[in-house]
CSV table of C-alpha atoms in Angstrom, one decimal:
chain,number,residue,atom,x,y,z
A,409,MET,CA,-64.6,59.0,-81.9
A,410,ALA,CA,-61.3,57.2,-81.9
A,411,ARG,CA,-60.0,59.2,-84.9
A,412,GLU,CA,-60.8,62.5,-83.1
A,413,LYS,CA,-58.7,61.3,-80.1
A,414,TRP,CA,-55.8,60.3,-82.3
A,415,ARG,CA,-56.0,63.7,-84.1
A,416,GLU,CA,-56.0,65.5,-80.7
A,417,VAL,CA,-53.0,63.5,-79.7
A,418,GLY,CA,-51.3,64.4,-83.0
A,419,ARG,CA,-52.0,68.1,-82.6
A,420,ARG,CA,-50.6,68.1,-79.1
A,421,ILE,CA,-47.4,66.3,-80.3
A,422,GLU,CA,-47.0,68.8,-83.2
A,423,ALA,CA,-47.4,71.6,-80.7
A,424,MET,CA,-44.5,70.2,-78.6
A,425,SER,CA,-40.9,71.3,-79.1
A,426,LEU,CA,-38.3,68.9,-80.5
A,427,ARG,CA,-37.0,68.1,-77.0
A,428,GLU,CA,-40.5,67.3,-75.7
A,429,ARG,CA,-41.2,65.1,-78.8
A,430,LEU,CA,-38.0,63.2,-78.1
A,431,PHE,CA,-39.0,62.6,-74.5
A,432,VAL,CA,-42.4,61.3,-75.6
A,433,PHE,CA,-40.8,59.0,-78.2
A,434,VAL,CA,-38.3,57.6,-75.6
A,435,ALA,CA,-41.1,57.0,-73.1
A,436,ALA,CA,-43.2,55.2,-75.7
A,437,VAL,CA,-40.2,53.0,-76.6
A,438,VAL,CA,-39.6,52.2,-73.0
A,439,VAL,CA,-43.2,51.3,-72.4
A,440,ALA,CA,-43.3,49.1,-75.5
A,441,VAL,CA,-40.1,47.3,-74.5
A,442,ALA,CA,-41.4,46.8,-71.0
A,443,LEU,CA,-44.6,45.3,-72.3
A,444,VAL,CA,-42.6,42.9,-74.6
A,445,GLN,CA,-40.4,41.9,-71.6
A,446,ILE,CA,-43.4,41.3,-69.4
A,447,LEU,CA,-45.0,39.1,-72.0
A,448,MET,CA,-41.8,37.2,-72.6
A,449,ILE,CA,-41.1,36.8,-68.9
A,450,ASP,CA,-44.6,35.4,-68.4
A,451,ALA,CA,-44.1,32.9,-71.2
A,452,VAL,CA,-40.7,31.8,-69.9
A,453,GLN,CA,-42.0,31.5,-66.3
A,454,GLY,CA,-44.9,29.3,-67.6
A,455,ARG,CA,-42.4,27.0,-69.3
A,456,VAL,CA,-40.2,27.0,-66.3
A,457,GLN,CA,-43.1,26.1,-64.0
A,458,ASN,CA,-44.2,23.3,-66.4
A,459,ALA,CA,-40.6,22.0,-66.5
A,460,GLU,CA,-40.4,22.1,-62.7
A,461,GLU,CA,-43.7,20.2,-62.4
A,462,ARG,CA,-42.5,17.5,-64.8
A,463,LEU,CA,-39.2,17.2,-62.9
A,464,GLN,CA,-41.1,16.8,-59.6
A,465,SER,CA,-43.3,14.1,-61.1
A,466,ALA,CA,-40.3,12.2,-62.4
A,467,GLU,CA,-38.5,12.5,-59.1
A,468,ALA,CA,-41.6,11.2,-57.2
A,469,ALA,CA,-41.8,8.2,-59.7
A,470,ARG,CA,-38.1,7.5,-59.2
A,471,LEU,CA,-38.4,7.5,-55.4
A,472,GLN,CA,-41.4,5.1,-55.6
A,473,ILE,CA,-39.5,2.7,-57.9
A,474,ASP,CA,-36.5,2.9,-55.5
A,475,SER,CA,-38.7,2.1,-52.6
A,476,GLN,CA,-40.3,-0.9,-54.3
A,477,ARG,CA,-36.8,-2.1,-55.3
A,478,GLU,CA,-35.5,-1.9,-51.8
A,479,LEU,CA,-38.6,-3.7,-50.5
A,480,LEU,CA,-38.1,-6.6,-52.9
A,481,ALA,CA,-34.4,-6.7,-52.2
A,482,GLY,CA,-35.1,-6.8,-48.5
A,483,GLN,CA,-37.5,-9.7,-48.9
A,484,GLY,CA,-35.1,-11.6,-51.0
A,485,ARG,CA,-32.3,-11.1,-48.4
A,486,GLY,CA,-34.5,-11.9,-45.5
A,487,ASP,CA,-36.0,-15.2,-46.8
A,488,PRO,CA,-34.6,-16.4,-50.2
A,489,ASP,CA,-36.2,-19.8,-49.8
A,490,ARG,CA,-39.7,-18.6,-48.7
A,491,ALA,CA,-41.5,-19.9,-51.8
A,492,ALA,CA,-39.9,-23.4,-51.5
A,493,ARG,CA,-40.5,-23.6,-47.8
A,494,GLU,CA,-44.2,-22.6,-48.2
A,495,ALA,CA,-44.7,-25.3,-50.9
A,496,LEU,CA,-43.0,-27.9,-48.7
A,497,ALA,CA,-45.1,-26.9,-45.7
A,498,ALA,CA,-48.3,-27.2,-47.8
A,499,GLN,CA,-47.3,-30.7,-49.0
A,500,GLU,CA,-46.5,-31.8,-45.4
A,501,ALA,CA,-49.8,-30.5,-44.2
A,502,ARG,CA,-51.6,-32.4,-46.9
A,503,LEU,CA,-49.7,-35.6,-46.0
A,504,THR,CA,-50.5,-35.1,-42.4
A,505,LEU,CA,-54.2,-34.8,-43.2
A,506,LEU,CA,-54.2,-37.9,-45.3
A,507,ASN,CA,-52.4,-39.9,-42.6
A,508,ALA,CA,-54.9,-38.7,-40.0
A,509,GLN,CA,-57.7,-39.8,-42.3
A,510,LEU,CA,-56.2,-43.1,-42.8
A,511,GLU,CA,-55.5,-43.6,-39.1
A,512,THR,CA,-59.1,-42.7,-38.4
A,513,ARG,CA,-60.3,-45.3,-40.9
A,514,GLY,CA,-57.8,-47.8,-39.5
A,515,HIS,CA,-59.8,-48.0,-36.2
A,516,SER,CA,-62.6,-49.6,-38.1
A,517,LEU,CA,-60.4,-52.0,-40.1
A,518,VAL,CA,-59.5,-55.6,-39.1
A,519,PRO,CA,-56.2,-55.6,-37.2
A,520,PRO,CA,-53.4,-57.4,-39.2
A,521,GLU,CA,-53.1,-60.3,-36.8
A,522,ARG,CA,-56.8,-61.0,-36.8
A,523,MET,CA,-58.0,-60.5,-40.4
A,524,ALA,CA,-57.6,-64.1,-41.6
A,525,GLN,CA,-58.8,-65.5,-38.3
A,526,VAL,CA,-61.9,-63.2,-38.2
A,527,LEU,CA,-63.0,-64.6,-41.6
A,528,LYS,CA,-62.3,-68.1,-40.6
A,529,ASP,CA,-64.4,-67.6,-37.4
A,530,VAL,CA,-67.2,-66.1,-39.5
A,531,VAL,CA,-67.2,-69.1,-41.8
A,532,GLY,CA,-66.9,-71.6,-39.0
A,533,GLY,CA,-69.8,-70.0,-37.1
A,534,LYS,CA,-72.2,-70.2,-40.0
A,535,SER,CA,-73.9,-73.5,-40.4
A,536,GLY,CA,-73.8,-74.9,-44.0
A,537,VAL,CA,-70.8,-72.7,-45.0
A,538,ARG,CA,-67.2,-74.0,-45.0
A,539,ILE,CA,-63.9,-72.6,-46.2
A,540,VAL,CA,-62.4,-74.5,-49.1
A,541,GLY,CA,-59.6,-72.1,-50.1
A,542,PHE,CA,-57.6,-69.2,-48.7
A,543,LYS,CA,-54.4,-67.4,-49.9
A,544,THR,CA,-52.9,-64.1,-49.2
A,545,LEU,CA,-52.0,-61.6,-51.9
A,546,GLY,CA,-48.9,-59.5,-51.9
A,547,PRO,CA,-49.0,-55.9,-50.7
A,548,ARG,CA,-49.4,-53.2,-53.4
A,549,PRO,CA,-48.0,-49.7,-52.8
A,550,VAL,CA,-50.4,-46.9,-53.4
A,551,SER,CA,-49.0,-43.5,-54.1
A,552,LEU,CA,-50.6,-40.3,-52.8
A,553,PRO,CA,-52.4,-38.1,-55.4
A,554,ASP,CA,-50.1,-35.6,-57.1
A,555,ALA,CA,-47.0,-37.1,-55.4
A,556,PRO,CA,-43.7,-36.4,-57.0
A,557,GLU,CA,-42.2,-39.2,-59.1
A,558,GLY,CA,-40.0,-41.5,-57.1
A,559,SER,CA,-41.5,-40.5,-53.7
A,560,PRO,CA,-42.3,-43.4,-51.3
A,561,PRO,CA,-45.8,-44.9,-51.2
A,562,GLY,CA,-48.4,-43.1,-49.1
A,563,PHE,CA,-49.9,-46.4,-47.9
A,564,TYR,CA,-50.2,-50.1,-48.9
A,565,ARG,CA,-53.1,-52.2,-50.1
A,566,HIS,CA,-53.2,-55.7,-48.6
A,567,GLY,CA,-55.6,-58.4,-49.7
A,568,PHE,CA,-56.4,-62.1,-49.8
A,569,GLU,CA,-58.5,-64.5,-51.8
A,570,ILE,CA,-61.0,-66.7,-49.9
A,571,THR,CA,-63.3,-69.4,-51.3
A,572,VAL,CA,-66.3,-70.7,-49.3
A,573,SER,CA,-68.8,-73.4,-50.2
A,574,GLY,CA,-72.5,-73.8,-49.3
A,575,SER,CA,-76.0,-73.4,-50.5
A,576,TYR,CA,-77.2,-70.2,-52.2
A,577,ALA,CA,-79.1,-69.1,-49.1
A,578,ASP,CA,-76.1,-69.9,-46.8
A,579,LEU,CA,-73.8,-67.9,-49.0
A,580,VAL,CA,-76.1,-64.9,-49.1
A,581,ALA,CA,-76.4,-65.0,-45.3
A,582,TYR,CA,-72.6,-65.2,-45.2
A,583,LEU,CA,-72.2,-62.1,-47.3
A,584,GLU,CA,-74.7,-60.2,-45.2
A,585,HIS,CA,-72.9,-61.2,-42.1
A,586,LEU,CA,-69.6,-59.9,-43.6
A,587,GLU,CA,-71.2,-56.6,-44.4
A,588,ALA,CA,-72.5,-56.2,-40.9
A,589,LEU,CA,-69.1,-56.5,-39.3
A,590,PRO,CA,-67.7,-53.4,-37.6
A,591,TRP,CA,-64.7,-53.5,-39.9
A,592,HIS,CA,-64.6,-52.2,-43.5
A,593,LEU,CA,-63.8,-55.2,-45.7
A,594,ASN,CA,-63.7,-54.3,-49.3
A,595,TRP,CA,-63.9,-56.9,-52.1
A,596,THR,CA,-63.0,-56.1,-55.6
A,597,GLU,CA,-64.1,-59.4,-57.1
A,598,ALA,CA,-66.8,-62.0,-56.4
A,599,THR,CA,-67.0,-65.2,-58.5
A,600,LEU,CA,-69.8,-67.8,-58.0
A,601,ASP,CA,-69.2,-71.4,-59.2
A,602,ALA,CA,-72.4,-73.5,-59.6
A,603,THR,CA,-70.8,-76.6,-61.2
A,604,GLY,CA,-71.0,-78.6,-57.9
A,605,ARG,CA,-74.7,-78.0,-57.3
A,606,PRO,CA,-76.5,-78.1,-55.0
A,607,ASP,CA,-73.4,-76.7,-53.2
A,608,LEU,CA,-72.1,-73.5,-54.6
A,609,LYS,CA,-68.6,-72.0,-54.4
A,610,LEU,CA,-68.0,-68.3,-53.8
A,611,THR,CA,-64.6,-66.8,-54.3
A,612,LEU,CA,-63.9,-63.3,-52.9
A,613,ILE,CA,-60.9,-61.1,-53.2
A,614,VAL,CA,-60.9,-58.9,-50.1
A,615,HIS,CA,-58.5,-56.0,-49.3
A,616,THR,CA,-57.9,-53.2,-46.9
A,617,LEU,CA,-55.3,-50.4,-46.4
A,618,SER,CA,-52.4,-49.9,-44.1
A,619,LEU,CA,-49.5,-47.5,-43.5
A,620,GLU,CA,-47.2,-50.5,-43.1
A,621,GLU,CA,-45.9,-52.8,-45.9
A,622,ALA,CA,-45.8,-55.8,-43.6
A,623,TRP,CA,-49.4,-55.5,-42.5
A,624,LEU,CA,-51.2,-58.8,-43.1
A,625,ARG,CA,-50.0,-61.6,-40.9
A,626,VAL,CA,-51.6,-65.0,-41.1
């Protein structure tokens, strides 16, 4: 079918004059050139469009980076010591909390001017128990947890050593009475001496905490 059409076209061209054949040839060339140009233009336009899209993406990324850079620069100019100040504020808040906790606990501790006298009164008020020795211990500075090296103590530990004498039952009653007091008296050591039986000697090392170095006054 296609061959017949081409043969028909060939016969028509052969029937044309030389001038008509020339026109047909020129028209065919023009059409072919036009098709080639259209195809080339489409390809070039596709490449141009892709290039433009890549340029737009790159420009958008550049603008975003510039914006972030300006934001960071503005933060640095506005508050260059922000991190240091925030760390200092956190430490101060922590110290304030510790001081408040210590002050709260201080209401239940023996006042400095009464600590020794309170224990003497307790011993004197218990029949069969008498004091045979008493001495104060020097204050010990206690640093706050995670405190920088060289920082001042957070509080002080004050203590004394007291020795009482009495029967076993009297000493047990004495300790129970001490524990029932409204103050928090902490003892780290307790030594019982039974060489003088029937009387026993009990030596206690008692301590408490304070914000002041000169806390215990006898």
